Coordinates of C-alpha atoms and ligand atoms in Angstrom, one line a residue:
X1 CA -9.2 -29.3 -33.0
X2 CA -8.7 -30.2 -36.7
X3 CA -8.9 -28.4 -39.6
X4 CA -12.3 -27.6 -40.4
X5 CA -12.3 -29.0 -43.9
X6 CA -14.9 -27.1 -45.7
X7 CA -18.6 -28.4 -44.8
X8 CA -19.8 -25.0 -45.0
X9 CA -18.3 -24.7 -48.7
X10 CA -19.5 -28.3 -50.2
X11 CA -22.5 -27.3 -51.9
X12 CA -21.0 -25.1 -54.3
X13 CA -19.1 -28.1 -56.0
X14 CA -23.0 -30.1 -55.5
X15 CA -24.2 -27.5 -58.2
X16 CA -22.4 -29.0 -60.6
X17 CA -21.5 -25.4 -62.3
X18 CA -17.8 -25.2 -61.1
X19 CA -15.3 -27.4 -62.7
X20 CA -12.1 -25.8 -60.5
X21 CA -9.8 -26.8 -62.8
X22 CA -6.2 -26.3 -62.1
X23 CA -5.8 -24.1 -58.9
X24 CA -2.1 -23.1 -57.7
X25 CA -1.8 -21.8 -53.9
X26 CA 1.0 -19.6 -53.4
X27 CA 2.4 -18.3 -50.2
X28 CA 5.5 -18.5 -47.7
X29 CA 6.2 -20.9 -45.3
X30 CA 3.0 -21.7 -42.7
X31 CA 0.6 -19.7 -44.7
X32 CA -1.9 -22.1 -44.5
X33 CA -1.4 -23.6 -47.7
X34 CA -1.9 -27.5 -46.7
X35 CA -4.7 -26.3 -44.4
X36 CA -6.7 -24.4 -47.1
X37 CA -6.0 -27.3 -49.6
X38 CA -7.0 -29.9 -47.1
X39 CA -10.6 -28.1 -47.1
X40 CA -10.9 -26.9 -50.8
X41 CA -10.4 -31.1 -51.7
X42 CA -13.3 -31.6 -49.4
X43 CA -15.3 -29.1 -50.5
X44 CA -14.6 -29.6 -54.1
X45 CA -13.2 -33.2 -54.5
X46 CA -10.3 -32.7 -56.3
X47 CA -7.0 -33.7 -55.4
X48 CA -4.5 -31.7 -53.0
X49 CA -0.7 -32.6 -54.7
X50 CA 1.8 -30.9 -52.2
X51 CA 4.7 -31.5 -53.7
X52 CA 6.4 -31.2 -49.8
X53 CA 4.5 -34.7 -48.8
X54 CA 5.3 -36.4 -51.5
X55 CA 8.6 -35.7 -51.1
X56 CA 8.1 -36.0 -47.7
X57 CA 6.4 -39.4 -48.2
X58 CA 10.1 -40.3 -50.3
X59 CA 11.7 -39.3 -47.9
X60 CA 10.2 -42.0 -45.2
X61 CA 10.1 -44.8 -47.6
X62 CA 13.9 -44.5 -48.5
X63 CA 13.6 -43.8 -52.4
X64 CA 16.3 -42.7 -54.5
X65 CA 14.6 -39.4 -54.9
X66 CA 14.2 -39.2 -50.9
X67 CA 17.9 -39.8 -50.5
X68 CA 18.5 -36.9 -52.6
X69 CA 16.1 -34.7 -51.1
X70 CA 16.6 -35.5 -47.1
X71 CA 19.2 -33.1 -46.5
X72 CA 18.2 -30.3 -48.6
X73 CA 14.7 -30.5 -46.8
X74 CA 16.0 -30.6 -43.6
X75 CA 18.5 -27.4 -44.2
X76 CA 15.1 -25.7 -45.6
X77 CA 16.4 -25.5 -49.2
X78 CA 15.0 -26.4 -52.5
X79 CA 14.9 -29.8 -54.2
X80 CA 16.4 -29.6 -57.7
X81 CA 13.8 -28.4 -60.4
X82 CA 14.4 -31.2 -63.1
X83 CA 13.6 -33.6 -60.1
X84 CA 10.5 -31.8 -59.1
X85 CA 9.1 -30.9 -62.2
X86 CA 9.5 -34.9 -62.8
X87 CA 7.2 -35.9 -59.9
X88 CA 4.7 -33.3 -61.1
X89 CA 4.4 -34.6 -64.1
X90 CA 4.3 -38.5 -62.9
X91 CA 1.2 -37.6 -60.6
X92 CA -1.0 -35.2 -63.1
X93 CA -0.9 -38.1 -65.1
X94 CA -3.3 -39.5 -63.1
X95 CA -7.5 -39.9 -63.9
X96 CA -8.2 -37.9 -60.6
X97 CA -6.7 -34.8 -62.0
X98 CA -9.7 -34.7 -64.9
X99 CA -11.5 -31.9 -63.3
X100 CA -8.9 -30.3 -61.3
X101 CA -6.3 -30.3 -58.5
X102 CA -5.3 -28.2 -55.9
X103 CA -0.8 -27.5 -56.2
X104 CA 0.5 -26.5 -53.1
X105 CA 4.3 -25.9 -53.0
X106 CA 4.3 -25.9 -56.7
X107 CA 5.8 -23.9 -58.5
X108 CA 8.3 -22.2 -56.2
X109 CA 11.0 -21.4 -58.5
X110 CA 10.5 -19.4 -61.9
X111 CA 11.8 -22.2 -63.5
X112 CA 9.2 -24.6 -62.1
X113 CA 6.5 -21.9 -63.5
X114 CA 8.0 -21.7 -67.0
X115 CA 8.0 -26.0 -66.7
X116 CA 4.0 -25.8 -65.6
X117 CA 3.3 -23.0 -68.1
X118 CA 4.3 -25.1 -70.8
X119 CA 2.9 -28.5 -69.8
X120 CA -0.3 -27.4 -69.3
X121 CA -0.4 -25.6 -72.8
X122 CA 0.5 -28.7 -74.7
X123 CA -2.2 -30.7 -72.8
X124 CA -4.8 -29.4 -75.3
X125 CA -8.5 -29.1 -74.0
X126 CA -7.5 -28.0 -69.9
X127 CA -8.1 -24.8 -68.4
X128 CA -5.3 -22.3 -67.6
X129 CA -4.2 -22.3 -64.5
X130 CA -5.8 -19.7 -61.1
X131 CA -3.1 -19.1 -59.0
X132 CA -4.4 -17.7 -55.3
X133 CA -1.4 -16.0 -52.7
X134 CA -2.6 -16.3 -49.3
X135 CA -0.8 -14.0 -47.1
X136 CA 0.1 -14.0 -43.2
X137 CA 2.9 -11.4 -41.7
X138 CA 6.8 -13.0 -40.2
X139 CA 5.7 -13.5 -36.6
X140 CA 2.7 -15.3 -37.4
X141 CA 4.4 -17.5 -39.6
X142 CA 6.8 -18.7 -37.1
X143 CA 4.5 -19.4 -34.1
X144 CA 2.7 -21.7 -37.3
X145 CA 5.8 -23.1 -37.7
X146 CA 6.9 -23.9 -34.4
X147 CA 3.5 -24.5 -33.2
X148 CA 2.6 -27.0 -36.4
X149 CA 1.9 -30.6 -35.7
X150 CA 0.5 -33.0 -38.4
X151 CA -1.1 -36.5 -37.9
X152 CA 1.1 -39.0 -39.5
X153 CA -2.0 -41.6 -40.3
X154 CA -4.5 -38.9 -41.8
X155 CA -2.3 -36.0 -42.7
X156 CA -4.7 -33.9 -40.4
X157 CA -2.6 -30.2 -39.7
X158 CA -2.8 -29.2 -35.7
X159 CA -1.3 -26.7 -34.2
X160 CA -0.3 -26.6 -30.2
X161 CA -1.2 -23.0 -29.9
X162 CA -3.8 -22.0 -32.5
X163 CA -5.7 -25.3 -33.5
X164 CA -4.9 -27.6 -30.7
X165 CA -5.9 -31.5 -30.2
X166 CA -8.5 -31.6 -28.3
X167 CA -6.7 -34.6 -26.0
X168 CA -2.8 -33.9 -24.9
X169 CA -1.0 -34.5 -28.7
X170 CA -3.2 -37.0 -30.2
X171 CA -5.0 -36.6 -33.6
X172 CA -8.9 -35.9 -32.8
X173 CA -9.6 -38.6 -35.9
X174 CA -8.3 -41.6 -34.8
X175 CA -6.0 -41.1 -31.7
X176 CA -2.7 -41.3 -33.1
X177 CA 0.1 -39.5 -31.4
X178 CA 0.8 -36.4 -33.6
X179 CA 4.3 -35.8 -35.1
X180 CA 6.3 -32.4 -35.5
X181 CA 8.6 -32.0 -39.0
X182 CA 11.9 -32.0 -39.0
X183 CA 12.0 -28.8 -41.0
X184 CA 9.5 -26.8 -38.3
X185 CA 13.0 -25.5 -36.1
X186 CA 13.1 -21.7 -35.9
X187 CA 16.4 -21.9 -37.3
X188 CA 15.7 -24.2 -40.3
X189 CA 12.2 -21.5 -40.8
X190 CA 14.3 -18.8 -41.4
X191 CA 16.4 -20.5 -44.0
X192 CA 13.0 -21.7 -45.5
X193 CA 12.4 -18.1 -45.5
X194 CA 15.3 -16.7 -47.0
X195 CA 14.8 -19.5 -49.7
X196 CA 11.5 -18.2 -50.2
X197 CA 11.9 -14.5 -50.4
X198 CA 14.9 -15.5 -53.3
X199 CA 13.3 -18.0 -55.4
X200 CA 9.7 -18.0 -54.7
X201 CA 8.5 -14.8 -54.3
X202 CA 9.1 -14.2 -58.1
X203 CA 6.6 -17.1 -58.6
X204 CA 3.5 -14.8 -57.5
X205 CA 5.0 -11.6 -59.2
X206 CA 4.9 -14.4 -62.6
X207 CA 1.0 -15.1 -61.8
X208 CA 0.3 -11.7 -60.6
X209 CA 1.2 -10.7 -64.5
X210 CA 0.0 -13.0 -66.7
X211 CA -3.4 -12.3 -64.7
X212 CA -6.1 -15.0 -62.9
X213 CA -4.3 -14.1 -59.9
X214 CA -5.7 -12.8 -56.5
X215 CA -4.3 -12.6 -53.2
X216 CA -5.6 -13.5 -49.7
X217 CA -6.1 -12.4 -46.2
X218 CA -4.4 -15.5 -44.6
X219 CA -4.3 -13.9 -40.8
X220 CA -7.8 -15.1 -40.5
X221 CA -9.8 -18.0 -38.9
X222 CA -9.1 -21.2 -41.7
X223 CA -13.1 -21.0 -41.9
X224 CA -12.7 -17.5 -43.3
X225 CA -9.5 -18.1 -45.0
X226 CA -11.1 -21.0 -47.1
X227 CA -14.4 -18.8 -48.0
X228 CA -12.1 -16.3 -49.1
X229 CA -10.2 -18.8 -50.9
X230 CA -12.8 -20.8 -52.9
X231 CA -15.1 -17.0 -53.9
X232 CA -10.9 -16.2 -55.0
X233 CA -11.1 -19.2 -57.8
X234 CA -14.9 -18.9 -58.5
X235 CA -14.4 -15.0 -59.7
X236 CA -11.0 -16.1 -61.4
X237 CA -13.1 -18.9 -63.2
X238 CA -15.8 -16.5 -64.2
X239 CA -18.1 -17.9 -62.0
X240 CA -18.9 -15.5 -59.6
X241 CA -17.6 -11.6 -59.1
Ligands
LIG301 P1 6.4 -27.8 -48.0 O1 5.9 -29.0 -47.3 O2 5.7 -27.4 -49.2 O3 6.5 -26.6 -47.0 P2 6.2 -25.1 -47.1 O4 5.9 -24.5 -48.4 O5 7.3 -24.5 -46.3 O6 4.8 -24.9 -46.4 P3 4.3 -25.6 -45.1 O7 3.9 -27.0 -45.4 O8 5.4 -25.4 -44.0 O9 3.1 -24.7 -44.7 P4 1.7 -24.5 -45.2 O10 1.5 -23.2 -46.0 O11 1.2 -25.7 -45.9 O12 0.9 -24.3 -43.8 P5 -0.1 -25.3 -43.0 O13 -1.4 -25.4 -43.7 O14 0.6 -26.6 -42.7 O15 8.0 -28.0 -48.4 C1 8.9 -28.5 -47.5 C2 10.2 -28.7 -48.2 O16 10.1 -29.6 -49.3 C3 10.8 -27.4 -48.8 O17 11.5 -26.6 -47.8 C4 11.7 -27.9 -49.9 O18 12.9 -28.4 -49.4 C5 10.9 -29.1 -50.4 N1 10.0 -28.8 -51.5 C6 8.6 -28.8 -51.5 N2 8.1 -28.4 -52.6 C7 9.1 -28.1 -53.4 C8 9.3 -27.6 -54.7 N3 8.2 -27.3 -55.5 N4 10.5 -27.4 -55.2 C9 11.6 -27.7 -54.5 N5 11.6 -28.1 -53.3 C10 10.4 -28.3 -52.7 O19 -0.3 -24.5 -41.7 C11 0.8 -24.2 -40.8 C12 0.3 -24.1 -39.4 O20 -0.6 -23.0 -39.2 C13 -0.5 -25.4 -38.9 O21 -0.1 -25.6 -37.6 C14 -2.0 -24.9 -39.0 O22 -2.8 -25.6 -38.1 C15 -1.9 -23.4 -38.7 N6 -2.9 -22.6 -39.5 C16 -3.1 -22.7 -40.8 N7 -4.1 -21.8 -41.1 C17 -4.4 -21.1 -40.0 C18 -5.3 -20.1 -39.7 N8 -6.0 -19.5 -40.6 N9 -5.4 -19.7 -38.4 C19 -4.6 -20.2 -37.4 N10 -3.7 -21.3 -37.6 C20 -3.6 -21.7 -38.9

């Protein structure tokens, strides 16, 4: 089955009342951070920018940057912040950005934060950023992990034994045989989680103290996950308690 990818939550951005702005989603390794983005940019339209596909997507086309980042990816560390920060930078740049985006996987250093943090207030006019922690306990991460399998045509997220295809291990969309990243090894997860609990979990203490933070049940269905989600930013925007 794929990710349910918010029908239930489009009519709040029909309104017309919510302009999301910039929304960071926080959280370790298989939290449900793709997932929940994937169904907020439905919901919402405004862009997902996952800073692990694009590198991702560098890594499969061969770029200089993707040469640089392979090995680090695949032993589940980080990709240098100046490097990082750059490819942010490059893709907020673009028009669909105007009335938000969703960041997921960025920032996950405090350097990355204090980059962000000061990008966003020279760009005069934009709304500070909400940043939303989902959270989900060790050994549900790691059946995520080892579980995860991702469409490589339409980026759909599966997962063999919680959201599975609904034919053998081919995307319910358009067929195509699903892949499994390189990085989802139980070995490589833990690294990825040692990496987080170092770098990145001083990321949500950051947001937790300069406020328009909130943190989520991530243990539930993605249906309830997103609701949770989405009423998360409204009530950080204002818009709702
Ligand atoms: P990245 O791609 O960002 O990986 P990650 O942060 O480790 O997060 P994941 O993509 O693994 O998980 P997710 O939270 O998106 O979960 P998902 O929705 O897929 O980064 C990869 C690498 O790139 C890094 O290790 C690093 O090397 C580099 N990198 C990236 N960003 C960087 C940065 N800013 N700085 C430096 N380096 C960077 O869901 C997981 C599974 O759970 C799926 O199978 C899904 O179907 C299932 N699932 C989701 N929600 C639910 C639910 N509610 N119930 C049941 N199953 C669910």
């Amino acid at each position: 089955m794929a990710v349910a990818v918010g029908e239930k939550h489009r009519e709040v951005g029909k309104s017309g009342t919510v302009v999301p702005g910039p929304v960071l989603l926080l959280g370790a390794p298989g939290v449900g951070k793709g997932t929940q983005a994937q169904a907020i940019m439905a919901a919402w339209g405004i862009p997902q920018i996952s800073t692990g596909d694009i590198l991702r997507s560098n890594v499969s086309g061969g770029t200089e940057l993707g040469k640089k980042a392979r090995a680090l990816m695949d032993r589940g560390e980080l990709v240098p912040d100046d490097l990082v920060n750059q490819m942010v930078a490059d893709r907020l740049q673009l028009p669909d950005t105007a009335k938000g985006y969703i960041l997921d996987g960025f920032p996950r250093t405090l350097g990355q934060a204090e980059w962000l943090d000061s990008y966003l207030a020279e760009r005069s006019g934009g709304l500070p950023v909400v940043a939303v922690s989902i959270k989900v306990g060790y050994t549900q991460l790691l059946r995520r992990i080892t579980g995860r399998r991702n469409c490589p045509v339409c980026k759909s997220i599966y997962n063999i034994y919680l959201q599975p295809p609904k034919v053998d291990t081919l995307c319910d969309l358009d067929g195509t045989p699903l892949a499994r990243r390189s990085d989802d090894t139980e070995e490589v997860f833990e690294e990825r989680m040692r990496t987080y609990e170092s770098l990145t979990a001083p990321v949500i203490e950051h947001y937790r103290a300069c406020g328009r933070f909130q943190e989520v049940d991530g243990e539930l269905p993605v249906d309830a996950v997103t609701a949770a989600v989405m009423a998360a930013v409204l009530r950080l925007r204002g818009a709702a308690s």
